[in-house]
Tab-separated table of C-alpha atoms in Angstrom:
chain	number	residue	atom	x	y	z
A	1	UNK	CA	133.073	58.628	109.594
A	2	UNK	CA	134.268	61.236	112.037
A	3	UNK	CA	131.973	63.777	110.399
A	4	UNK	CA	129.066	61.324	110.626
A	5	UNK	CA	129.377	61.001	114.373
A	6	UNK	CA	129.482	64.745	114.828
A	7	UNK	CA	126.401	65.390	112.707
A	8	UNK	CA	123.230	66.058	114.657
A	9	UNK	CA	120.135	65.882	112.455
A	10	UNK	CA	117.818	67.647	114.901
A	11	UNK	CA	120.239	70.544	115.248
A	12	UNK	CA	120.659	70.785	111.483
A	13	UNK	CA	116.883	70.714	110.957
A	14	UNK	CA	116.382	73.355	113.653
A	15	UNK	CA	118.962	75.653	112.006
A	16	UNK	CA	117.378	75.160	108.590
A	17	UNK	CA	113.927	75.814	110.038
A	18	UNK	CA	115.171	78.973	111.736
A	19	UNK	CA	116.583	80.254	108.463
A	20	UNK	CA	113.324	79.543	106.656
A	21	UNK	CA	111.263	81.186	109.396
A	22	UNK	CA	113.370	84.345	109.146
A	23	UNK	CA	111.714	85.083	105.789
A	24	UNK	CA	108.124	86.292	105.590
A	25	UNK	CA	105.748	83.670	104.228
A	26	UNK	CA	105.721	80.254	105.827
A	27	UNK	CA	103.745	79.850	109.037
A	28	UNK	CA	104.217	77.128	111.629
A	29	UNK	CA	102.019	74.706	109.668
A	30	UNK	CA	104.073	75.216	106.497
A	31	UNK	CA	107.342	74.857	108.409
A	32	UNK	CA	106.079	71.601	109.888
A	33	UNK	CA	105.145	70.322	106.409
A	34	UNK	CA	108.509	71.275	104.942
A	35	UNK	CA	110.337	69.707	107.864
A	36	UNK	CA	108.458	66.454	107.299
A	37	UNK	CA	109.502	66.615	103.655
A	38	UNK	CA	113.118	67.326	104.536
A	39	UNK	CA	113.206	64.415	106.948
A	40	UNK	CA	111.618	62.154	104.314
A	41	UNK	CA	114.252	63.232	101.805
A	42	UNK	CA	117.006	62.677	104.362
A	43	UNK	CA	115.676	59.224	105.263
A	44	UNK	CA	115.563	58.245	101.572
A	45	UNK	CA	119.189	59.244	101.055
A	46	UNK	CA	120.481	57.898	104.337
A	47	UNK	CA	122.149	54.546	104.538
A	48	UNK	CA	123.748	54.576	101.115
A	49	UNK	CA	127.269	55.667	100.430
A	50	UNK	CA	126.505	59.137	101.710
A	51	UNK	CA	127.322	60.340	105.157
A	52	UNK	CA	124.432	61.714	107.224
A	53	UNK	CA	125.702	65.224	106.686
A	54	UNK	CA	125.901	64.750	102.919
A	55	UNK	CA	122.436	63.200	102.867
A	56	UNK	CA	121.093	66.166	104.787
A	57	UNK	CA	122.763	68.691	102.497
A	58	UNK	CA	121.300	67.035	99.413
A	59	UNK	CA	117.839	66.744	100.989
A	60	UNK	CA	117.971	70.413	101.983
A	61	UNK	CA	119.186	71.346	98.521
A	62	UNK	CA	116.213	69.535	96.982
A	63	UNK	CA	113.747	71.392	99.180
A	64	UNK	CA	115.100	74.575	97.658
A	65	UNK	CA	116.557	77.931	98.717
A	66	UNK	CA	114.879	79.283	101.837
A	67	UNK	CA	114.118	82.698	100.341
A	68	UNK	CA	112.521	81.299	97.210
A	69	UNK	CA	110.410	78.762	99.111
A	70	UNK	CA	109.339	81.391	101.647
A	71	UNK	CA	108.496	83.774	98.809
A	72	UNK	CA	106.177	81.231	97.231
A	73	UNK	CA	104.387	80.818	100.550
A	74	UNK	CA	104.151	84.584	100.959
A	75	UNK	CA	102.162	84.675	97.731
A	76	UNK	CA	99.604	82.310	99.206
A	77	UNK	CA	99.609	83.873	102.676
A	78	UNK	CA	96.843	86.385	101.950
A	79	UNK	CA	93.604	85.478	100.253
A	80	UNK	CA	94.293	85.931	96.599
A	81	UNK	CA	90.869	87.211	95.606
A	82	UNK	CA	91.360	90.736	96.893
A	83	UNK	CA	94.880	91.316	95.685
A	84	UNK	CA	94.021	92.215	92.097
A	85	UNK	CA	90.979	94.104	93.336
A	86	UNK	CA	92.643	96.097	96.086
A	87	UNK	CA	91.535	99.378	94.496
A	88	UNK	CA	87.848	98.485	94.331
A	89	UNK	CA	87.809	96.678	97.666
A	90	UNK	CA	89.269	99.730	99.411
A	91	UNK	CA	87.100	102.156	97.517
A	92	UNK	CA	83.904	100.262	98.312
A	93	UNK	CA	84.895	99.806	101.958
A	94	UNK	CA	85.484	103.524	102.487
A	95	UNK	CA	82.522	104.663	100.422
A	96	UNK	CA	80.337	102.040	102.118
A	97	UNK	CA	81.417	103.340	105.521
A	98	UNK	CA	80.269	106.838	104.579
A	99	UNK	CA	76.937	105.569	103.284
A	100	UNK	CA	76.444	103.352	106.350
A	101	UNK	CA	77.204	106.341	108.550
A	102	UNK	CA	74.604	108.371	106.701
A	103	UNK	CA	72.019	105.605	106.913
A	104	UNK	CA	72.534	104.446	110.459
A	105	UNK	CA	73.815	107.408	112.423
A	106	UNK	CA	71.366	109.593	114.257
A	107	UNK	CA	69.886	111.875	111.602
A	108	UNK	CA	70.125	115.425	112.818
A	109	UNK	CA	67.963	118.300	111.729
A	110	UNK	CA	69.247	121.795	111.914
A	111	UNK	CA	66.920	124.651	112.804
A	112	UNK	CA	67.951	128.277	112.686
A	113	UNK	CA	66.422	131.322	114.319
A	114	UNK	CA	67.817	134.806	114.016
A	115	UNK	CA	67.447	138.351	115.231
A	116	UNK	CA	68.509	141.647	113.774
A	117	UNK	CA	69.869	144.349	116.054
A	118	UNK	CA	70.287	147.957	115.332
A	119	UNK	CA	72.613	150.335	117.116
A	120	UNK	CA	70.725	152.873	119.183
A	121	UNK	CA	70.021	156.011	117.225
A	122	UNK	CA	70.031	154.332	113.819
A	123	UNK	CA	66.761	153.467	112.093
A	124	UNK	CA	68.106	150.610	110.019
A	125	UNK	CA	71.287	148.640	110.132
A	126	UNK	CA	73.574	149.676	107.374
A	127	UNK	CA	76.675	148.167	106.020
A	128	UNK	CA	78.141	151.663	105.873
A	129	UNK	CA	77.957	151.811	109.655
A	130	UNK	CA	79.795	148.562	109.949
A	131	UNK	CA	82.679	148.953	107.542
A	132	UNK	CA	85.093	151.751	106.792
A	133	UNK	CA	86.218	152.890	103.382
A	134	UNK	CA	88.701	150.015	103.071
A	135	UNK	CA	85.991	147.491	103.786
A	136	UNK	CA	87.651	146.600	107.094
A	137	UNK	CA	85.525	146.064	110.186
A	138	UNK	CA	84.793	149.244	112.073
A	139	UNK	CA	84.817	149.625	115.851
A	140	UNK	CA	81.060	149.089	115.990
A	141	UNK	CA	81.400	145.817	114.075
A	142	UNK	CA	84.076	144.646	116.466
A	143	UNK	CA	81.828	145.623	119.371
A	144	UNK	CA	79.105	143.548	117.746
A	145	UNK	CA	81.247	140.476	118.420
A	146	UNK	CA	80.392	140.940	122.073
A	147	UNK	CA	76.765	140.277	121.204
A	148	UNK	CA	77.745	136.964	119.621
A	149	UNK	CA	79.632	136.037	122.767
A	150	UNK	CA	76.578	137.003	124.811
A	151	UNK	CA	74.430	134.738	122.686
A	152	UNK	CA	76.906	131.921	123.335
A	153	UNK	CA	76.988	132.537	127.070
A	154	UNK	CA	75.807	129.913	129.513
A	155	UNK	CA	73.389	132.491	130.894
A	156	UNK	CA	71.363	132.253	127.670
A	157	UNK	CA	71.266	128.456	127.753
A	158	UNK	CA	70.127	128.625	131.392
A	159	UNK	CA	67.295	130.888	130.327
A	160	UNK	CA	66.377	128.611	127.396
A	161	UNK	CA	66.089	125.718	129.845
A	162	UNK	CA	63.594	127.761	131.853
A	163	UNK	CA	61.613	128.729	128.773
A	164	UNK	CA	61.182	125.089	127.718
A	165	UNK	CA	58.176	123.118	128.918
A	166	UNK	CA	58.721	119.899	130.832
A	167	UNK	CA	57.690	117.870	127.788
A	168	UNK	CA	60.106	119.798	125.562
A	169	UNK	CA	62.934	119.176	128.025
A	170	UNK	CA	62.211	115.449	127.989
A	171	UNK	CA	61.923	115.353	124.209
A	172	UNK	CA	65.114	117.336	123.840
A	173	UNK	CA	67.172	115.065	126.095
A	174	UNK	CA	65.582	111.743	125.081
A	175	UNK	CA	67.888	111.022	122.089
A	176	UNK	CA	70.925	111.728	124.273
A	177	UNK	CA	70.031	109.308	127.035
A	178	UNK	CA	67.707	111.527	129.066
A	179	UNK	CA	68.489	113.876	131.906
A	180	UNK	CA	71.028	113.181	134.598
A	181	UNK	CA	68.871	112.180	137.573
A	182	UNK	CA	71.254	113.844	140.013
A	183	UNK	CA	71.197	117.226	138.296
A	184	UNK	CA	68.680	117.368	135.414
A	185	UNK	CA	68.922	121.135	134.971
A	186	UNK	CA	72.696	121.178	134.513
A	187	UNK	CA	72.616	118.223	132.144
A	188	UNK	CA	69.968	119.991	130.062
A	189	UNK	CA	71.970	123.232	129.950
A	190	UNK	CA	75.159	121.365	129.020
A	191	UNK	CA	73.352	119.570	126.211
A	192	UNK	CA	71.828	122.834	124.975
A	193	UNK	CA	75.300	124.346	124.823
A	194	UNK	CA	76.531	121.367	122.807
A	195	UNK	CA	73.713	121.374	120.308
A	196	UNK	CA	73.711	125.075	119.428
A	197	UNK	CA	76.057	127.508	117.827
A	198	UNK	CA	75.725	131.159	117.020
A	199	UNK	CA	77.084	132.964	114.043
A	200	UNK	CA	77.018	136.614	113.059
A	201	UNK	CA	75.935	138.493	109.983
A	202	UNK	CA	78.087	141.493	110.812
A	203	UNK	CA	77.049	143.741	107.955
A	204	UNK	CA	73.394	143.457	108.917
A	205	UNK	CA	73.896	143.188	112.704
A	206	UNK	CA	72.291	139.779	112.488
A	207	UNK	CA	72.793	136.977	114.978
A	208	UNK	CA	71.705	133.508	113.906
A	209	UNK	CA	71.437	130.536	116.227
A	210	UNK	CA	71.404	127.025	114.877
A	211	UNK	CA	70.319	124.011	116.886
A	212	UNK	CA	70.853	120.400	115.859
A	213	UNK	CA	68.427	117.756	117.040
A	214	UNK	CA	66.945	114.504	115.676
A	215	UNK	CA	63.474	116.002	116.158
A	216	UNK	CA	63.094	118.935	113.743
A	217	UNK	CA	60.242	120.449	115.756
A	218	UNK	CA	62.301	120.466	118.947
A	219	UNK	CA	65.268	121.890	117.055
A	220	UNK	CA	63.107	124.764	115.793
A	221	UNK	CA	61.586	125.430	119.240
A	222	UNK	CA	64.957	125.466	120.956
A	223	UNK	CA	66.510	127.712	118.313
A	224	UNK	CA	63.620	130.102	118.763
A	225	UNK	CA	64.018	129.916	122.528
A	226	UNK	CA	67.646	130.975	122.225
A	227	UNK	CA	66.591	134.118	120.388
A	228	UNK	CA	63.777	134.766	122.865
A	229	UNK	CA	66.130	134.247	125.795
A	230	UNK	CA	68.634	136.662	124.285
A	231	UNK	CA	65.960	139.310	123.800
A	232	UNK	CA	64.587	138.836	127.321
A	233	UNK	CA	67.979	139.109	128.927
A	234	UNK	CA	69.026	142.134	126.906
A	235	UNK	CA	65.750	143.861	127.785
A	236	UNK	CA	66.815	143.766	131.409
A	237	UNK	CA	69.847	145.843	130.575
A	238	UNK	CA	69.801	149.606	130.507
A	239	UNK	CA	69.346	150.373	126.780
A	240	UNK	CA	71.995	153.073	126.726
A	241	UNK	CA	74.616	150.750	128.169
A	242	UNK	CA	73.722	147.983	125.745
A	243	UNK	CA	73.869	150.218	122.704
A	244	UNK	CA	71.454	148.177	120.593
A	245	UNK	CA	67.815	147.485	120.212
A	246	UNK	CA	66.128	144.502	118.616
A	247	UNK	CA	64.871	145.454	115.200
A	248	UNK	CA	63.432	142.123	114.150
A	249	UNK	CA	63.658	138.429	114.789
A	250	UNK	CA	62.895	135.335	112.749
A	251	UNK	CA	61.499	132.241	114.449
A	252	UNK	CA	63.274	128.901	114.252
A	253	UNK	CA	62.922	127.072	110.992
A	254	UNK	CA	64.333	123.742	109.928
A	255	UNK	CA	66.912	123.577	107.218
A	256	UNK	CA	66.755	120.751	104.747
A	257	UNK	CA	68.984	117.802	105.619
A	258	UNK	CA	69.617	116.647	102.041
A	259	UNK	CA	72.756	118.714	101.600
A	260	UNK	CA	74.361	116.620	104.369
A	261	UNK	CA	73.556	113.387	102.592
A	262	UNK	CA	74.904	114.806	99.372
A	263	UNK	CA	78.020	116.010	101.178
A	264	UNK	CA	78.519	112.565	102.651
A	265	UNK	CA	78.184	110.960	99.227
A	266	UNK	CA	80.655	113.392	97.685
A	267	UNK	CA	82.967	113.038	100.686
A	268	UNK	CA	82.677	109.244	100.498
A	269	UNK	CA	83.502	109.217	96.793
A	270	UNK	CA	86.486	111.495	97.252
A	271	UNK	CA	87.823	109.759	100.366
A	272	UNK	CA	87.209	106.332	98.828
A	273	UNK	CA	89.098	107.305	95.699
A	274	UNK	CA	92.053	108.740	97.590
A	275	UNK	CA	92.262	105.795	99.999
A	276	UNK	CA	91.966	103.297	97.149
A	277	UNK	CA	94.799	104.949	95.238
A	278	UNK	CA	96.948	104.952	98.386
A	279	UNK	CA	96.089	101.303	99.135
A	280	UNK	CA	96.967	100.287	95.593
A	281	UNK	CA	100.330	102.024	95.833
A	282	UNK	CA	101.039	100.415	99.225
A	283	UNK	CA	99.951	96.980	97.979
A	284	UNK	CA	102.185	97.253	94.925
A	285	UNK	CA	105.085	98.445	97.034
A	286	UNK	CA	104.554	95.584	99.488
A	287	UNK	CA	104.398	93.130	96.625
A	288	UNK	CA	107.596	94.562	95.172
A	289	UNK	CA	109.440	94.344	98.494
A	290	UNK	CA	108.186	90.851	99.300
A	291	UNK	CA	108.449	89.408	95.828
A	292	UNK	CA	110.136	86.039	95.835
A	293	UNK	CA	113.579	85.593	94.483
A	294	UNK	CA	113.692	84.273	90.960
A	295	UNK	CA	113.808	80.494	90.867
A	296	UNK	CA	117.308	79.172	91.043
A	297	UNK	CA	118.468	76.735	88.468
A	298	UNK	CA	119.813	73.852	90.469
A	299	UNK	CA	121.667	70.987	89.017
A	300	UNK	CA	119.903	67.788	89.961
B	1	UNK	CA	108.916	75.162	91.725
B	2	UNK	CA	110.948	74.475	88.740
B	3	UNK	CA	114.443	73.437	88.161
B	4	UNK	CA	113.514	71.507	85.093
B	5	UNK	CA	116.077	71.308	82.407
B	6	UNK	CA	113.883	70.623	79.379
B	7	UNK	CA	110.621	72.262	80.386
B	8	UNK	CA	110.341	76.018	80.636
B	9	UNK	CA	109.624	77.566	83.981
B	10	UNK	CA	106.194	78.722	82.794
B	11	UNK	CA	105.243	75.296	81.523
B	12	UNK	CA	106.251	73.586	84.746
B	13	UNK	CA	104.365	76.179	86.789
B	14	UNK	CA	101.263	75.751	84.617
B	15	UNK	CA	101.385	71.974	84.657
B	16	UNK	CA	101.889	71.672	88.422
B	17	UNK	CA	98.186	71.888	89.130
B	18	UNK	CA	96.969	69.161	86.723
B	19	UNK	CA	99.971	67.023	87.627
B	20	UNK	CA	99.247	67.088	91.334
B	21	UNK	CA	95.513	66.606	90.836
B	22	UNK	CA	96.197	63.666	88.518
B	23	UNK	CA	98.632	61.983	90.894
B	24	UNK	CA	96.225	62.416	93.782
B	25	UNK	CA	93.475	60.929	91.614
B	26	UNK	CA	95.500	57.688	91.869
B	27	UNK	CA	95.169	57.785	95.636
B	28	UNK	CA	96.198	59.796	98.656
B	29	UNK	CA	99.817	60.713	99.035
B	30	UNK	CA	102.244	62.975	100.895
B	31	UNK	CA	104.577	65.706	99.736
B	32	UNK	CA	107.824	63.793	99.337
B	33	UNK	CA	106.093	60.931	97.499
B	34	UNK	CA	104.327	63.410	95.203
B	35	UNK	CA	107.629	65.009	94.225
B	36	UNK	CA	109.156	61.581	93.620
B	37	UNK	CA	106.194	60.528	91.509
B	38	UNK	CA	106.521	63.618	89.320
B	39	UNK	CA	110.204	62.852	88.794
B	40	UNK	CA	109.420	59.252	87.948
B	41	UNK	CA	106.541	60.085	85.559
B	42	UNK	CA	108.490	62.725	83.702
B	43	UNK	CA	111.577	60.560	83.569
B	44	UNK	CA	113.474	63.228	85.458
B	45	UNK	CA	112.581	65.897	82.891
B	46	UNK	CA	110.370	67.726	85.325
B	47	UNK	CA	112.437	68.277	88.420
B	48	UNK	CA	110.868	70.165	91.221
B	49	UNK	CA	112.449	72.332	93.774
B	50	UNK	CA	110.538	70.284	96.298
B	51	UNK	CA	109.762	73.148	98.652
B	52	UNK	CA	107.855	74.916	95.899
B	53	UNK	CA	105.421	72.040	95.711
B	54	UNK	CA	103.790	72.995	98.992
B	55	UNK	CA	102.496	76.462	98.078
B	56	UNK	CA	100.701	74.792	95.150
B	57	UNK	CA	99.261	72.143	97.469
B	58	UNK	CA	98.322	74.913	99.895
B	59	UNK	CA	96.466	76.756	97.141
B	60	UNK	CA	94.662	73.596	96.010
B	61	UNK	CA	93.677	72.979	99.612
B	62	UNK	CA	92.354	76.530	99.976
B	63	UNK	CA	90.306	76.066	96.832
B	64	UNK	CA	88.844	72.891	98.306
B	65	UNK	CA	90.223	70.719	95.531
B	66	UNK	CA	92.246	68.598	97.902
B	67	UNK	CA	91.952	67.783	101.595
B	68	UNK	CA	94.867	67.198	103.938
B	69	UNK	CA	95.414	65.614	107.307
B	70	UNK	CA	98.376	64.876	109.529
B	71	UNK	CA	98.874	61.196	110.279
B	72	UNK	CA	101.598	59.089	111.735
B	73	UNK	CA	103.507	57.191	109.068
B	74	UNK	CA	104.829	53.653	109.421
B	75	UNK	CA	108.236	55.042	110.397
B	76	UNK	CA	106.660	56.780	113.372
B	77	UNK	CA	107.050	60.297	112.026
B	78	UNK	CA	104.117	62.529	111.190
B	79	UNK	CA	103.278	63.297	107.590
B	80	UNK	CA	100.653	65.412	105.946
B	81	UNK	CA	98.585	63.259	103.613
B	82	UNK	CA	96.680	64.783	100.736
B	83	UNK	CA	93.660	63.412	98.923
B	84	UNK	CA	91.471	64.631	96.097
B	85	UNK	CA	88.003	65.984	96.936
B	86	UNK	CA	84.892	65.808	94.783
B	87	UNK	CA	85.526	69.381	93.615
B	88	UNK	CA	89.079	68.332	92.880
B	89	UNK	CA	87.859	65.557	90.583
B	90	UNK	CA	85.672	68.016	88.719
B	91	UNK	CA	88.579	70.469	88.437
B	92	UNK	CA	90.781	67.665	87.156
B	93	UNK	CA	88.259	66.829	84.433
B	94	UNK	CA	88.292	70.473	83.340
B	95	UNK	CA	92.083	70.569	83.350
B	96	UNK	CA	92.196	67.361	81.337
B	97	UNK	CA	89.828	68.743	78.719
B	98	UNK	CA	91.873	71.939	78.391
B	99	UNK	CA	95.253	70.224	78.169
B	100	UNK	CA	93.970	67.628	75.727
B	101	UNK	CA	92.474	70.368	73.563
B	102	UNK	CA	95.795	72.207	73.554
B	103	UNK	CA	97.618	68.965	72.845
B	104	UNK	CA	95.219	68.114	69.994
B	105	UNK	CA	95.609	71.562	68.445
B	106	UNK	CA	99.381	71.451	68.526
B	107	UNK	CA	99.513	67.857	67.321
B	108	UNK	CA	97.561	68.809	64.225
B	109	UNK	CA	100.082	71.519	63.460
B	110	UNK	CA	103.179	69.536	64.213
B	111	UNK	CA	102.180	66.120	62.852
B	112	UNK	CA	100.219	66.909	59.702
B	113	UNK	CA	98.573	63.909	58.126
B	114	UNK	CA	100.003	63.051	54.730
B	115	UNK	CA	97.821	64.419	51.969
B	116	UNK	CA	96.717	61.725	49.513
B	117	UNK	CA	97.141	62.661	45.890
């Protein structure tokens, strides 16, 4: 009787609920449902020969061990359809992202123009001039790097901006939101610097400039302008101090874009496969760690 | 969900779904009453760990086979009442057909008719 007066059902239910909630699985709705069940069980047992505390212990016992009950809820917590298909779901999501990127991103065309220099005094560029007996770069090849840096200089982009017609400037900037009204020239030059890159063919004293743009014609024109600008600026130098002359130059031409699509497909397949394998391992590990305790045989 | 003494764990787990659908086909009910009804029907041979009943109900609800709503009971406390949906009735018919087919197959093996000579 003494024990009965001390027993507080609400406190006991709160403690039980806290224990259940400490396991992953049941949400607030499930806890509410289980509490209603526990109280029903308690009410059914109450009033007999059992004390309130005994009735509560039996009702709680019938609901089951907290870990096992929570574990069963954990199994239903996530939608069950994807669990056995985690590999394919992940693979398709990643691969789909690559394909969507390829389909919906701004399709860029790459145009390349190039020029061939020759050191003053030499009739044709020769690999022998550019490498020593060990095949290492000679001093002249290292000096050639300066020409690449010159091609990459802002001065060249400034000149390209001047060479472009007003229509070409507008067409060039249109896909990137147009020119900055406050300073259209600077915004054009900055964009030109972003869209181009130069790379050397050291053995042949070749400098190639590639320009990326959604409009292949504009890409080709701008690439060509970079080469023209380089030639114009170098012509203003004293030939002896420059040390080179322009032997030849190739106008801008557009490279095919298919290789990029193919690369994206291959990249998507590879990334999708790797991510799917990783997701499967993580899912299995998570399942292993969160697996419910084996059902306990309880005497009724 | 199983603490049954006579039934195997697998059998109790497998029969939980048709059992619950069948009991709810009799009319709406709530968790505690469902557990009691299972005990009564099985003559205490199927004894649930009551808490394990709810994940099954949760799954049935997710599948749209049963619907649930919170209501105030006559004792003033809130209870979640479950009822069978139309899809649930169809699922129950399928379950019935499967269990009866299994029962029929096993009955033929275990209770062979006497062969007349």
